[in-house]
Amino acid sequence: MALIELQEINKTFGTKDKKVNVLENLNFHVEEGEMVAITGKSGAGKTTLLNIIAAIDYPDSGKYLFDGEEVVIKNTAQGIKFRKDRIGLIVQHFALINDFKVYDNVELGLWETDIKGAKRKERVMEVLESLGIAELKDKYPNVLSGGEKQRVAIGRAIVNNHRLLLADEPTGSLDSDTEKGILEILKDLNRKGMTIVMVTHDADVANTCDRNVVLDKH
Ligand SMILES: Nc1ncnc2c1ncn2[C@@H]1O[C@H](COP(=O)(O)OP(=O)(O)OP(=O)(O)O)[C@@H](O)[C@H]1O
Ligand SMILES: [Mg+2]
C-alpha cells in the first residue's frame, strides 16, 4: 500500500477574477521506503505539493490518503496534530531560529511530543552526533556555514524519527562537496527506512533517487 496517495488534486491561488491553477488533477503516490525527487521549474507548484502532503495547505479538491487513511484537515491545529508524529519537514531556505542555539533549533522538532527530560536530551545529542554537528550545539545559526545550517535543519526534521521526510531543496545553494555530504545523510536515513520526498532543481541529485516526478504544467 502506498504511504502517500494523492488523487486528482487541484489547487488554485488568487481571487475569483484572477486565479492561478497551480496543481491540476494531480495524481501522485509514494511507496513506503521510497526516495522520490520532485523537479520542475520555479513556480511549478513543488512547494505547494509538499505543503499539501504536510497538511500545511489544503487542496481545493481531490483526495489525500496517508497510509491508506483519508486525510481531512480543517484547521491549523489539526494540521499540526497530523504532522507531529508522521512527517518531518525541511523547508526551503532552512528557516532556523536565529535567537536559538543549534541544540535548541533541533530540539524544536520535539515540540509537543512525549519525548521529555533526559530522553529528550539524549535524542537531540544523538541526532547532532549523527550529523557531525555535536560540537556546534551551543552556537547560533548566524555563525554557521550554509552546509552546517542545512544539517541543523535536517536535525530538526528527523529528531522525532518520523516515517516520512519532506525536503524542499535540501541541497540548494551548497557547493558540490557539501551537497554530496547532505545527500549522503538523506540516503542513509532512507536506507534505515525513512521515506523521503525531496524537491530539487538539480538533475544529478534527482537521478540518485528511486524516482523523479516532474511538475511541468507551466
Ligand atoms: N500562498 C500563496 N498565495 C498566492 N499564490 C501562491 C501562494 N503560494 C504559492 N503561490 C503561487 O503558486 C505558484 C507555485 O508556487 P510554489 O511555491 O509551489 O512553486 P515552486 O515550484 O516551489 O517554485 P520554486 O522552485 O521557485 O520554489 C507560484 O506562482 C506562486 O506564486
Ligand atoms: Mg519552492
Coordinates of N, CA and C and ligand atoms in Angstrom, one line a residue:
M1 N 0.9 -1.2 0.0 CA 0.0 0.0 0.0 C 0.9 1.3 0.0
A2 N 0.5 2.2 -0.8 CA 1.2 3.5 -0.8 C 1.2 4.2 0.5
L3 N 2.3 4.8 0.9 CA 2.3 5.6 2.1 C 1.5 6.9 1.9
I4 N 1.8 7.5 0.7 CA 1.1 8.7 0.3 C 0.4 8.5 -1.0
E5 N -0.9 8.9 -1.1 CA -1.6 8.7 -2.3 C -2.4 10.0 -2.5
L6 N -2.1 10.7 -3.6 CA -2.9 11.9 -3.9 C -3.7 11.6 -5.2
Q7 N -5.0 11.9 -5.1 CA -5.8 11.6 -6.3 C -6.5 12.8 -6.8
E8 N -6.3 13.2 -8.1 CA -7.0 14.3 -8.7 C -7.0 15.6 -7.9
I9 N -5.8 15.9 -7.5 CA -5.7 17.1 -6.6 C -5.7 18.4 -7.5
N10 N -6.5 19.3 -7.0 CA -6.5 20.7 -7.7 C -6.2 21.7 -6.6
K11 N -5.4 22.7 -7.0 CA -5.1 23.8 -6.1 C -4.9 25.1 -6.9
T12 N -5.7 26.1 -6.5 CA -5.5 27.4 -7.1 C -5.2 28.4 -6.1
F13 N -4.6 29.5 -6.5 CA -4.3 30.6 -5.6 C -5.0 31.8 -6.3
G14 N -5.2 32.8 -5.5 CA -5.7 34.1 -6.0 C -7.2 34.3 -5.8
T15 N -7.7 35.4 -6.3 CA -9.1 35.7 -6.1 C -10.0 35.1 -7.3
K16 N -11.2 35.3 -7.2 CA -12.1 34.7 -8.2 C -11.8 35.2 -9.6
D17 N -11.5 36.5 -9.7 CA -11.2 37.1 -11.1 C -9.8 36.7 -11.6
K18 N -8.9 36.5 -10.6 CA -7.5 36.3 -11.0 C -7.0 35.0 -10.4
K19 N -7.3 33.9 -11.0 CA -7.0 32.7 -10.4 C -5.7 32.1 -11.1
V20 N -4.8 31.5 -10.3 CA -3.7 30.7 -10.9 C -3.9 29.2 -10.5
N21 N -4.0 28.4 -11.5 CA -4.1 27.0 -11.3 C -2.7 26.4 -11.1
V22 N -2.4 26.1 -9.9 CA -1.0 25.6 -9.6 C -0.9 24.1 -9.8
L23 N -1.8 23.4 -9.2 CA -1.9 21.9 -9.4 C -3.2 21.6 -10.0
E24 N -3.1 20.8 -11.1 CA -4.4 20.5 -11.8 C -4.5 19.0 -12.0
N25 N -5.5 18.4 -11.4 CA -5.8 17.0 -11.5 C -4.5 16.1 -11.3
L26 N -3.8 16.5 -10.2 CA -2.5 15.8 -10.0 C -2.7 14.5 -9.3
N27 N -2.1 13.5 -9.8 CA -2.1 12.2 -9.2 C -0.6 11.9 -8.8
F28 N -0.4 11.5 -7.6 CA 1.0 11.3 -7.1 C 0.9 10.3 -5.9
H29 N 1.9 9.4 -6.0 CA 1.9 8.4 -4.9 C 3.4 8.1 -4.5
V30 N 3.6 7.8 -3.3 CA 4.9 7.4 -2.8 C 4.7 6.1 -1.9
E31 N 5.5 5.1 -2.3 CA 5.5 3.9 -1.5 C 6.4 4.0 -0.3
E32 N 6.0 3.3 0.7 CA 6.8 3.2 1.9 C 8.3 2.8 1.6
G33 N 9.2 3.6 2.1 CA 10.6 3.2 1.9 C 11.2 3.8 0.6
E34 N 10.4 4.5 -0.2 CA 11.0 5.1 -1.4 C 11.7 6.5 -1.1
M35 N 12.5 6.8 -2.0 CA 13.1 8.2 -2.0 C 12.8 8.8 -3.4
V36 N 11.9 9.8 -3.4 CA 11.3 10.3 -4.6 C 11.8 11.8 -4.8
A37 N 12.2 12.1 -6.0 CA 12.6 13.5 -6.2 C 11.4 14.2 -7.0
I38 N 11.2 15.5 -6.6 CA 10.2 16.3 -7.4 C 11.0 17.4 -8.0
T39 N 10.9 17.5 -9.4 CA 11.6 18.6 -10.1 C 10.6 19.4 -10.9
G40 N 11.0 20.5 -11.4 CA 10.1 21.3 -12.2 C 10.5 22.8 -12.0
K41 N 10.1 23.6 -13.0 CA 10.5 25.0 -13.0 C 10.1 25.7 -11.7
S42 N 10.7 26.9 -11.5 CA 10.3 27.7 -10.4 C 8.8 28.1 -10.6
G43 N 8.0 28.0 -9.6 CA 6.6 28.3 -9.8 C 5.7 27.1 -10.2
A44 N 6.3 26.0 -10.5 CA 5.5 24.8 -11.0 C 4.6 24.2 -9.9
G45 N 4.9 24.6 -8.6 CA 4.0 24.0 -7.6 C 4.6 23.0 -6.7
K46 N 6.0 22.9 -6.7 CA 6.7 21.9 -5.9 C 6.5 22.1 -4.4
T47 N 6.7 23.4 -3.9 CA 6.5 23.6 -2.5 C 5.0 23.5 -2.1
T48 N 4.1 23.9 -3.0 CA 2.7 23.8 -2.8 C 2.3 22.3 -2.6
L49 N 2.9 21.4 -3.4 CA 2.7 20.0 -3.3 C 3.2 19.5 -1.9
L50 N 4.4 19.9 -1.5 CA 4.9 19.4 -0.2 C 4.0 19.9 0.9
N51 N 3.5 21.2 0.8 CA 2.7 21.8 1.8 C 1.3 21.0 1.9
I52 N 0.8 20.5 0.8 CA -0.4 19.7 0.9 C -0.1 18.4 1.6
I53 N 1.0 17.7 1.2 CA 1.3 16.5 1.9 C 1.5 16.7 3.4
A54 N 2.1 17.8 3.7 CA 2.4 18.1 5.2 C 1.2 18.6 5.9
A55 N 0.1 18.8 5.2 CA -1.2 19.4 5.7 C -0.9 20.8 6.3
I56 N 0.0 21.5 5.6 CA 0.2 23.0 5.9 C -0.8 23.7 5.1
D57 N -1.0 23.2 3.9 CA -2.0 23.8 3.0 C -3.0 22.7 2.5
Y58 N -4.1 23.1 2.0 CA -5.1 22.1 1.6 C -5.5 22.2 0.2
P59 N -5.8 21.1 -0.5 CA -6.2 21.1 -1.9 C -7.7 21.7 -2.0
D60 N -8.0 22.3 -3.1 CA -9.4 22.7 -3.4 C -10.3 21.5 -3.6
S61 N -9.7 20.5 -4.3 CA -10.5 19.3 -4.5 C -9.5 18.1 -4.7
G62 N -10.0 16.9 -4.6 CA -9.2 15.8 -4.7 C -9.1 15.1 -3.4
K63 N -8.4 13.9 -3.4 CA -8.3 13.1 -2.2 C -6.9 12.9 -1.8
Y64 N -6.6 12.9 -0.5 CA -5.3 12.7 0.0 C -5.4 11.5 1.0
L65 N -4.7 10.4 0.8 CA -4.6 9.3 1.7 C -3.2 9.1 2.2
F66 N -3.1 9.0 3.5 CA -1.8 8.7 4.2 C -1.9 7.4 4.8
D67 N -1.1 6.4 4.4 CA -1.1 5.1 4.9 C -2.5 4.5 4.8
G68 N -3.2 4.8 3.7 CA -4.5 4.2 3.4 C -5.7 4.9 4.0
E69 N -5.4 5.9 4.9 CA -6.5 6.7 5.5 C -6.6 8.1 5.0
E70 N -7.8 8.4 4.7 CA -8.0 9.8 4.1 C -7.7 10.9 5.1
V71 N -7.0 11.9 4.6 CA -6.6 13.0 5.5 C -7.5 14.1 5.2
V72 N -8.3 14.5 6.2 CA -9.2 15.6 6.1 C -8.8 16.6 7.2
I73 N -8.2 17.7 6.8 CA -7.7 18.7 7.8 C -8.5 20.0 7.6
K74 N -9.1 20.5 8.7 CA -9.9 21.7 8.6 C -9.3 22.9 9.1
N75 N -8.3 22.8 10.0 CA -7.7 24.0 10.5 C -6.2 23.7 10.9
T76 N -5.5 24.7 11.3 CA -4.1 24.6 11.6 C -3.8 23.6 12.7
A77 N -4.6 23.7 13.7 CA -4.3 22.8 14.9 C -4.4 21.3 14.4
Q78 N -5.4 21.0 13.6 CA -5.5 19.6 13.1 C -4.3 19.2 12.2
G79 N -3.8 20.2 11.5 CA -2.6 20.0 10.6 C -1.4 19.7 11.5
I80 N -1.2 20.4 12.6 CA -0.1 20.2 13.4 C -0.2 18.8 14.0
K81 N -1.3 18.5 14.5 CA -1.5 17.1 15.1 C -1.3 16.0 14.1
F82 N -1.7 16.2 12.9 CA -1.5 15.2 11.9 C 0.0 15.0 11.6
R83 N 0.7 16.2 11.5 CA 2.1 16.2 11.1 C 3.0 15.6 12.2
K84 N 2.7 16.0 13.4 CA 3.6 15.8 14.5 C 4.3 14.4 14.6
D85 N 3.5 13.4 14.5 CA 4.1 12.1 14.7 C 4.3 11.4 13.3
R86 N 4.1 12.0 12.2 CA 4.2 11.4 10.9 C 5.3 12.0 10.0
I87 N 5.4 13.3 10.0 CA 6.1 14.0 9.0 C 7.1 15.0 9.5
G88 N 8.4 14.8 9.1 CA 9.4 15.8 9.3 C 9.6 16.6 8.1
L89 N 9.9 17.9 8.3 CA 9.9 18.8 7.1 C 11.1 19.7 7.1
I90 N 11.8 19.7 6.0 CA 13.0 20.6 5.8 C 12.4 21.7 4.9
V91 N 12.2 22.9 5.3 CA 11.6 23.9 4.5 C 12.7 24.6 3.6
Q92 N 12.2 25.2 2.5 CA 13.1 25.9 1.6 C 13.8 27.0 2.4
H93 N 15.1 27.2 2.2 CA 15.9 28.2 2.9 C 16.0 28.0 4.4
F94 N 16.0 26.8 4.8 CA 16.3 26.4 6.2 C 15.3 26.8 7.3
A95 N 15.0 28.1 7.4 CA 14.1 28.6 8.4 C 14.6 28.2 9.8
L96 N 15.9 28.5 10.1 CA 16.3 28.3 11.5 C 16.0 29.5 12.3
I97 N 15.8 29.3 13.6 CA 15.6 30.4 14.5 C 16.9 31.0 15.0
N98 N 17.2 32.2 14.6 CA 18.5 32.8 14.8 C 18.8 33.1 16.3
D99 N 17.7 33.3 17.1 CA 17.9 33.5 18.5 C 18.1 32.3 19.4
F100 N 18.0 31.1 18.7 CA 18.1 29.8 19.3 C 19.4 29.2 19.0
K101 N 20.1 28.6 20.0 CA 21.3 27.8 19.6 C 21.0 26.6 18.8
V102 N 22.0 26.0 18.2 CA 21.9 24.8 17.4 C 21.1 23.8 18.1
Y103 N 21.5 23.5 19.4 CA 20.8 22.5 20.2 C 19.3 22.8 20.2
D104 N 19.0 24.0 20.5 CA 17.5 24.4 20.7 C 16.8 24.3 19.4
N105 N 17.5 24.7 18.3 CA 16.8 24.6 17.0 C 16.4 23.1 16.7
V106 N 17.3 22.2 17.0 CA 17.0 20.8 16.7 C 15.9 20.3 17.7
E107 N 16.0 20.7 19.0 CA 15.0 20.3 20.0 C 13.6 20.8 19.6
L108 N 13.5 21.8 18.8 CA 12.2 22.3 18.4 C 11.4 21.2 17.7
G109 N 12.1 20.3 17.1 CA 11.5 19.2 16.4 C 10.8 18.2 17.3
L110 N 11.0 18.4 18.6 CA 10.3 17.5 19.6 C 9.2 18.3 20.3
W111 N 9.0 19.5 19.8 CA 8.0 20.3 20.4 C 6.6 19.6 20.5
E112 N 6.0 19.6 21.7 CA 4.7 19.0 21.9 C 4.7 17.5 21.7
T113 N 5.9 16.8 21.7 CA 5.9 15.4 21.6 C 6.0 14.8 23.1
D114 N 5.9 13.5 23.2 CA 6.0 12.9 24.6 C 7.4 12.7 25.0
I115 N 8.4 13.0 24.1 CA 9.8 12.8 24.4 C 10.3 13.9 25.3
K116 N 10.5 13.6 26.6 CA 10.8 14.7 27.5 C 12.1 14.4 28.4
G117 N 12.5 15.3 29.1 CA 13.6 15.1 30.1 C 14.9 14.6 29.5
A118 N 15.5 13.6 30.2 CA 16.8 13.0 29.8 C 16.7 12.4 28.5
K119 N 15.6 11.8 28.2 CA 15.4 11.1 26.9 C 15.5 12.1 25.7
R120 N 14.9 13.2 26.0 CA 14.9 14.3 25.0 C 16.3 14.8 24.7
K121 N 17.1 15.0 25.8 CA 18.4 15.4 25.6 C 19.3 14.4 24.8
E122 N 19.0 13.1 25.2 CA 19.8 12.0 24.6 C 19.5 12.0 23.1
R123 N 18.2 12.1 22.8 CA 17.8 12.1 21.4 C 18.4 13.2 20.5
V124 N 18.3 14.4 21.1 CA 18.9 15.6 20.4 C 20.4 15.4 20.2
M125 N 21.1 14.9 21.2 CA 22.5 14.8 21.1 C 22.9 13.7 20.1
E126 N 22.0 12.6 20.1 CA 22.3 11.5 19.1 C 22.2 12.0 17.7
V127 N 21.1 12.8 17.4 CA 20.9 13.4 16.1 C 22.1 14.3 15.7
L128 N 22.5 15.2 16.7 CA 23.6 16.1 16.4 C 24.8 15.4 16.0
E129 N 25.1 14.3 16.8 CA 26.3 13.5 16.5 C 26.2 12.8 15.2
S130 N 25.0 12.2 14.9 CA 24.9 11.5 13.6 C 25.1 12.5 12.4
L131 N 24.9 13.7 12.6 CA 25.0 14.7 11.5 C 26.4 15.4 11.6
G132 N 27.2 15.0 12.6 CA 28.5 15.6 12.7 C 28.5 17.1 13.1
I133 N 27.5 17.5 13.9 CA 27.5 18.9 14.3 C 27.3 19.0 15.9
A134 N 27.7 18.0 16.6 CA 27.5 18.0 18.0 C 28.4 19.1 18.6
E135 N 29.6 19.3 18.1 CA 30.4 20.4 18.7 C 29.9 21.8 18.4
L136 N 28.9 21.9 17.5 CA 28.3 23.2 17.3 C 27.1 23.5 18.1
K137 N 26.8 22.6 19.1 CA 25.5 22.7 19.7 C 25.2 24.0 20.4
D138 N 26.2 24.7 20.9 CA 26.0 26.0 21.6 C 26.2 27.2 20.7
K139 N 26.3 27.0 19.4 CA 26.5 28.1 18.5 C 25.1 28.6 18.0
Y140 N 25.1 29.9 17.6 CA 23.9 30.4 17.0 C 24.0 30.3 15.5
P141 N 22.9 30.1 14.8 CA 22.9 29.9 13.3 C 23.7 30.9 12.5
N142 N 23.7 32.2 13.0 CA 24.4 33.2 12.2 C 25.9 33.0 12.0
V143 N 26.5 32.2 12.8 CA 27.9 31.9 12.7 C 28.2 30.6 11.9
L144 N 27.1 30.0 11.4 CA 27.3 28.7 10.8 C 27.4 28.9 9.2
S145 N 28.1 27.9 8.6 CA 28.2 27.9 7.1 C 26.8 27.4 6.6
G146 N 26.6 27.5 5.3 CA 25.4 27.0 4.7 C 25.2 25.5 4.9
G147 N 26.2 24.8 4.7 CA 26.1 23.3 4.9 C 25.8 22.9 6.3
E148 N 26.4 23.7 7.3 CA 26.1 23.4 8.7 C 24.7 23.8 9.0
K149 N 24.2 24.9 8.5 CA 22.8 25.3 8.8 C 21.9 24.2 8.2
Q150 N 22.2 23.7 7.0 CA 21.4 22.7 6.4 C 21.3 21.5 7.3
R151 N 22.4 21.1 7.9 CA 22.4 19.9 8.7 C 21.6 20.2 10.0
V152 N 21.6 21.4 10.5 CA 20.7 21.7 11.7 C 19.3 21.6 11.3
A153 N 18.9 22.1 10.1 CA 17.6 22.0 9.6 C 17.2 20.5 9.4
I154 N 18.1 19.7 8.9 CA 17.8 18.2 8.8 C 17.6 17.6 10.2
G155 N 18.5 18.0 11.2 CA 18.4 17.5 12.5 C 17.0 17.8 13.1
R156 N 16.5 19.0 12.9 CA 15.2 19.4 13.4 C 14.1 18.5 12.8
A157 N 14.3 18.2 11.5 CA 13.3 17.5 10.8 C 13.3 16.0 11.1
I158 N 14.4 15.4 11.6 CA 14.5 14.0 11.8 C 14.5 13.6 13.3
V159 N 14.6 14.6 14.2 CA 14.8 14.3 15.6 C 13.6 13.4 16.1
N160 N 12.4 13.6 15.6 CA 11.3 12.8 16.1 C 11.1 11.5 15.3
N161 N 12.1 11.2 14.5 CA 12.1 9.9 13.8 C 10.8 9.5 13.1
H162 N 10.3 10.5 12.2 CA 9.1 10.3 11.5 C 9.2 9.2 10.4
R163 N 8.1 8.8 10.0 CA 8.1 7.8 8.8 C 8.4 8.5 7.5
L164 N 8.0 9.8 7.4 CA 8.2 10.5 6.2 C 8.9 11.8 6.4
L165 N 9.9 12.0 5.5 CA 10.6 13.3 5.5 C 10.4 14.0 4.2
L166 N 9.9 15.3 4.3 CA 9.7 16.1 3.1 C 10.8 17.1 3.1
A167 N 11.6 17.2 2.0 CA 12.7 18.1 2.0 C 12.6 19.1 0.8
D168 N 12.5 20.4 1.0 CA 12.4 21.3 0.0 C 13.7 21.9 -0.4
E169 N 14.3 21.5 -1.4 CA 15.7 21.9 -1.9 C 16.7 21.8 -0.8
P170 N 16.9 20.6 -0.2 CA 17.9 20.5 0.9 C 19.3 20.7 0.4
T171 N 19.6 20.6 -0.9 CA 21.0 20.9 -1.3 C 21.1 22.1 -2.1
G172 N 20.1 23.0 -2.1 CA 20.1 24.2 -2.8 C 21.2 25.1 -2.3
S173 N 21.9 25.8 -3.2 CA 22.9 26.8 -2.9 C 24.1 26.3 -2.0
L174 N 24.4 25.0 -2.2 CA 25.6 24.5 -1.5 C 26.7 24.1 -2.5
D175 N 27.9 24.2 -2.1 CA 29.0 23.7 -3.1 C 28.9 22.2 -3.2
S176 N 29.5 21.7 -4.3 CA 29.2 20.3 -4.7 C 29.6 19.3 -3.6
D177 N 30.7 19.5 -2.9 CA 31.1 18.6 -1.8 C 30.1 18.6 -0.7
T178 N 29.7 19.8 -0.3 CA 28.7 19.9 0.8 C 27.4 19.2 0.4
E179 N 27.1 19.5 -0.9 CA 25.8 18.9 -1.4 C 25.9 17.4 -1.4
K180 N 27.1 16.8 -1.7 CA 27.2 15.3 -1.7 C 27.0 14.8 -0.2
G181 N 27.6 15.6 0.7 CA 27.5 15.2 2.1 C 26.1 15.2 2.6
I182 N 25.3 16.2 2.3 CA 23.9 16.3 2.7 C 23.1 15.1 2.0
L183 N 23.4 14.9 0.7 CA 22.7 13.9 0.0 C 23.0 12.5 0.6
E184 N 24.2 12.3 1.1 CA 24.6 11.0 1.7 C 23.8 10.8 3.0
I185 N 23.7 11.9 3.8 CA 22.9 11.9 5.0 C 21.5 11.4 4.7
L186 N 20.9 12.0 3.7 CA 19.5 11.7 3.4 C 19.4 10.3 2.9
K187 N 20.3 9.8 2.1 CA 20.4 8.5 1.5 C 20.5 7.5 2.7
D188 N 21.3 7.8 3.7 CA 21.5 6.9 4.8 C 20.2 6.8 5.6
L189 N 19.5 7.9 5.8 CA 18.2 7.9 6.5 C 17.2 7.0 5.8
N190 N 17.2 7.2 4.4 CA 16.4 6.4 3.6 C 16.7 4.9 3.7
R191 N 18.0 4.6 3.7 CA 18.4 3.1 3.8 C 17.9 2.6 5.2
K192 N 17.9 3.5 6.2 CA 17.4 3.0 7.5 C 15.9 2.9 7.6
G193 N 15.2 3.3 6.5 CA 13.7 3.0 6.5 C 12.9 4.3 6.3
M194 N 13.5 5.5 6.4 CA 12.7 6.7 6.3 C 12.3 6.9 4.8
T195 N 11.0 7.2 4.6 CA 10.5 7.5 3.2 C 10.8 9.0 3.0
I196 N 11.3 9.3 1.8 CA 11.8 10.7 1.6 C 11.2 11.3 0.3
V197 N 10.6 12.4 0.4 CA 10.2 13.2 -0.8 C 11.0 14.5 -0.9
M198 N 11.8 14.6 -1.9 CA 12.7 15.8 -2.0 C 12.5 16.6 -3.2
V199 N 12.4 17.9 -3.0 CA 12.3 18.8 -4.1 C 13.7 19.2 -4.5
T200 N 14.1 19.2 -5.8 CA 15.4 19.7 -6.1 C 15.4 20.3 -7.5
H201 N 16.3 21.2 -7.8 CA 16.5 21.8 -9.1 C 17.6 21.1 -9.9
D202 N 18.3 20.2 -9.1 CA 19.5 19.6 -9.7 C 19.2 18.2 -10.2
A203 N 19.4 18.1 -11.5 CA 19.1 16.8 -12.2 C 20.0 15.7 -11.7
D204 N 21.2 15.9 -11.3 CA 22.1 14.9 -10.8 C 21.6 14.4 -9.5
V205 N 21.1 15.3 -8.6 CA 20.6 14.9 -7.3 C 19.3 14.1 -7.6
A206 N 18.5 14.5 -8.5 CA 17.2 13.8 -8.7 C 17.5 12.4 -9.3
N207 N 18.5 12.3 -10.1 CA 18.9 11.0 -10.6 C 19.3 10.0 -9.6
T208 N 19.8 10.4 -8.4 CA 20.2 9.5 -7.4 C 19.0 8.9 -6.6
C209 N 17.8 9.4 -6.9 CA 16.6 9.0 -6.2 C 16.0 7.8 -6.9
D210 N 15.1 7.1 -6.2 CA 14.4 5.9 -6.8 C 13.6 6.4 -8.0
R211 N 13.0 7.6 -7.9 CA 12.1 8.0 -8.9 C 12.1 9.5 -9.0
N212 N 11.9 10.1 -10.2 CA 11.8 11.6 -10.3 C 10.5 11.9 -10.9
V213 N 9.7 12.7 -10.2 CA 8.4 13.2 -10.7 C 8.6 14.6 -11.1
V214 N 8.2 14.9 -12.4 CA 8.4 16.3 -12.9 C 7.1 17.0 -12.9
L215 N 7.0 18.2 -12.3 CA 5.8 19.0 -12.3 C 6.1 20.0 -13.5
D216 N 5.3 19.9 -14.6 CA 5.7 20.7 -15.7 C 4.5 21.4 -16.4
K217 N 3.6 21.8 -15.6 CA 2.3 22.4 -16.1 C 2.6 23.7 -16.9
H218 N 3.6 24.4 -16.4 CA 3.8 25.8 -16.9 C 4.9 25.8 -18.0
Ligands
LIG1 N1 0.0 31.5 -0.6 C1 0.0 31.8 -1.9 N2 -0.8 32.8 -2.4 C2 -0.8 33.1 -3.7 N3 0.0 32.5 -4.6 C3 0.8 31.5 -4.2 C4 0.9 31.1 -2.8 N4 1.8 30.1 -2.7 C5 2.2 29.9 -3.9 N5 1.7 30.7 -4.8 C6 1.9 30.7 -6.3 O1 1.8 29.4 -6.7 C7 2.8 29.1 -7.7 C8 3.6 27.9 -7.2 O2 4.3 28.2 -6.1 P1 5.3 27.2 -5.4 O3 6.0 27.9 -4.2 O4 4.6 25.9 -5.1 O5 6.4 26.9 -6.6 P2 7.8 26.1 -6.6 O6 7.6 25.1 -7.7 O7 8.1 25.6 -5.2 O8 8.8 27.2 -7.0 P3 10.4 27.4 -6.6 O9 11.2 26.4 -7.4 O10 10.7 28.8 -7.0 O11 10.5 27.2 -5.1 C9 3.6 30.3 -7.8 O12 3.1 31.0 -9.0 C10 3.3 31.1 -6.6 O13 3.4 32.5 -6.8
MG2 MG 9.5 26.1 -3.8

